[in-house]
Steps between C-alpha positions, in 0.01 A plus 500: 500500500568639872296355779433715786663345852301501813714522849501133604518344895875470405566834383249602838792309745750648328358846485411454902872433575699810600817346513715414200394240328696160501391202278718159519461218205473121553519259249192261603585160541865559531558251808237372739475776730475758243154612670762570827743718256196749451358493890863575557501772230174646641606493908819673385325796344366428179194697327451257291656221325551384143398164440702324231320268306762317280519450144732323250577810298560798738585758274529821760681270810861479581752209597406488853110520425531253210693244682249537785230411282684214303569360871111549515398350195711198584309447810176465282340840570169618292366840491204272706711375752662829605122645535405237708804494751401864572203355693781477723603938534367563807570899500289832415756658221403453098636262275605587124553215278774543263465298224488473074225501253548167375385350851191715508410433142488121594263535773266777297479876651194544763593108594890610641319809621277285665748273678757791632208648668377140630880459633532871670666660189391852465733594205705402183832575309497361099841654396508345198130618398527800293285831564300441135377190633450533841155645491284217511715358807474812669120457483497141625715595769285765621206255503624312748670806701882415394720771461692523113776628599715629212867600426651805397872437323774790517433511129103531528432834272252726676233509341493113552604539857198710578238309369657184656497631856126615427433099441751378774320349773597487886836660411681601256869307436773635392830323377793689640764394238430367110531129567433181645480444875802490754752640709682844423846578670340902550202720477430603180371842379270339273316380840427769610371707146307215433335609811460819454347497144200267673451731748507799286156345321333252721370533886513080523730357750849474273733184563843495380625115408754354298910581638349592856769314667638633823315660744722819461364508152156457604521803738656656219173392230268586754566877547336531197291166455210425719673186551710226358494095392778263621521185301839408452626538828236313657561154269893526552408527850295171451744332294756545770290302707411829736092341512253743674774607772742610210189641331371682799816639559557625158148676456598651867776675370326640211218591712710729721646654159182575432396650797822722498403617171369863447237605177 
């Protein structure tokens, strides 16, 4: 069954923004000024930024990503108490949640629709929620105005790829290498045609995650891409005990990547 995706207020910021587009992840709950790490993300340049909401059994994340939500689990964070410590975000740029199917299941559909919207949360990632059964989600989502935003793999066969950037809402993301999350030593070519087979059939703002790890390779990404997702980077930075300076100052440099870079 295809469902037919209406443009979202996410995918209407992201459409509005000329510049490249530059979207940051957070693990939620991560340390106690994990609210900061995102105002720090934003002030540096961010579009947007991915909210991770963690889970026991994330199949699509990394080391760094995974260790950042283990640290983040062992601090006694819920999917509830990330939501409501964004009462705290205190800036105009959208937040994604990035989270797994099992956590939405729990709380039922239209009610973790519901609450993103109730915390500021105009969109959602599911990775491990495949296109078959995403339809019903897709139209709780759109209920309550959240973006389903839905990835494209490197091995995604056309015809699939078409119909799932027709149902893709607020953007469309795109994994730049087969994989789980983290850092890559160089640009890879698969970047970059992952990019260009999105564009080639869909008109929605295309993201390129998943190995964007330098900001030479996310000038690189975005020549073609409308934009690129930094996760990795961010959580080492974290990790390494940068906090919202270190943060700020990575998303800075990937900002002025950005801005260098030429469609």
């Amino acid at each position: 069954m295809t469902t037919t995706a209406y443009p979202t207020t996410l995918e209407a910021h992201l459409r509005g923004t000329t510049r490249k587009l530059l979207v940051p992840y957070v693990t939620g709950g991560v340390s106690d000024d994990w609210v900061d790490l995102v105002h720090a993300a934003v002030d540096a340049g961010a579009d947007a930024v991915e909210i991770g909401i963690p889970f026991s059994d994330p199949v699509i994340d990394g080391p760094v990503i995974q260790a950042a939500s283990v640290r983040s689990l062992e601090r006694g964070t819920t999917p509830g108490s990330v939501l409501r410590d964004l009462a705290a975000y205190r800036r105009d740029v959208p937040l994604i949640a990035m989270t797994y199917y099992n956590l939405v299941l729990q709380h039922g559909q239209r009610e973790f629709a519901r609450l993103l919207v109730e915390s500021g949360v105009g969109g959602a990632i599911l990775p491990d929620l495949p296109l078959e059964e995403s339809v019903s989600w897709e139209a709780d989502a759109a209920a309550h105005g959240v973006a389903a935003v839905l990835i494209a793999a490197p091995s995604t066969p056309a015809d699939r790829l078409a119909e799932l950037c027709a149902r893709s809402t607020g953007f469309v993301y795109g994994m730049g290498v087969m994989g789980v999350t983290g850092e890559r030593a160089a640009p890879t070519d698969s970047a970059r045609a992952m990019a260009r087979r999105l564009k080639d059939v869909t008109d929605k703002p295309v993201l390129i995650g998943v190995g964007v790890s330098t900001a030479e390779n996310a000038e690189r990404v975005a020549g073609v891409a409308d934009g690129v997702i930094i996760g990795a980077p961010v959580m080492r930075r974290v990790a390494e005990g940068g906090g919202p300076a270190g943060v700020g100052e990575l998303v800075g440099g990937f900002r002025a990547a950005l801005d260098r870079a030429r469609g």
